[in-house]
Amino acid sequence: MKKKILLIVVAILVLIQFIRPERNLGSAESEKDYTHYVQVTPEVAGLLKTACFDCHSNHTEYPWYANINPMGLWLSHHVDEGKRELNFSDFAQYKPKRMDHKLEEIAEEVEEGHMPISSYTLLHKDAKLSEAQIKTIVDWVKAERQKIKLP
C-alpha cells in the first residue's frame, strides 16, 4: 500500500512538471511606471528594485527553482497576487487617491516589517532592508504623498 501511494505521489510530481505557469517577463519600466508620476532618487529606486520589483512590477527575475513545480506554480500565484496589490510598472495609471493610498501602504508595510516578506528575504538576502533603508523609503513616501493633489 505504501509503495502504491509513493508511486502516485511521484507520478503527480512528474506530471505537474508539464504545467508551465505564465512568466512575468514584461518590462518593469514603461511610460506607465512609477517614475513618471513620483520623483525618485537613485537610492530609493535601487531599494525598490531590489526589495519589491520581483513581485510588484511587470518583470520578475526568476530563481532557478521557479522551473520546478510545485514551487513554480506557487511563485507564479504569489507574483500575480503581489501585482494585484501594487504594480510599480502601472503606477502612473492609478488615480491620485489610489496612488496616495498605495504610497501610504508602502510606508506602513515596510515600517512594520511585513514587506518584503520573510519567505522572499530568506532566499534574497540583499532584499532585507536595514533600519536606515526603511527610513529612506518611509521618508521618500512622506515627501511624495505631500505632492499628490487629492480631489
Coordinates of N, CA and C in Angstrom, one line a residue, residues 41-51:
T41 N 14.7 59.1 -6.1 CA 16.2 59.2 -6.1 C 16.8 57.9 -6.6
P42 N 18.0 57.8 -7.1 CA 18.6 56.6 -7.5 C 18.7 55.6 -6.3
E43 N 18.9 56.1 -5.1 CA 18.9 55.2 -3.9 C 17.6 54.5 -3.6
V44 N 16.5 55.3 -3.7 CA 15.2 54.7 -3.4 C 14.8 53.8 -4.6
A45 N 15.1 54.2 -5.8 CA 14.8 53.3 -7.0 C 15.6 52.0 -6.8
G46 N 16.8 52.0 -6.4 CA 17.6 50.8 -6.2 C 17.0 49.9 -5.1
L47 N 16.6 50.5 -4.0 CA 15.9 49.8 -2.9 C 14.6 49.1 -3.3
L48 N 13.8 49.9 -4.0 CA 12.5 49.3 -4.5 C 12.8 48.2 -5.5
K49 N 13.7 48.4 -6.4 CA 14.0 47.3 -7.4 C 14.5 46.1 -6.7
T50 N 15.4 46.2 -5.7 CA 15.9 45.0 -5.1 C 14.9 44.3 -4.2
A51 N 14.1 45.1 -3.4 CA 13.3 44.6 -2.4 C 11.8 44.3 -2.9

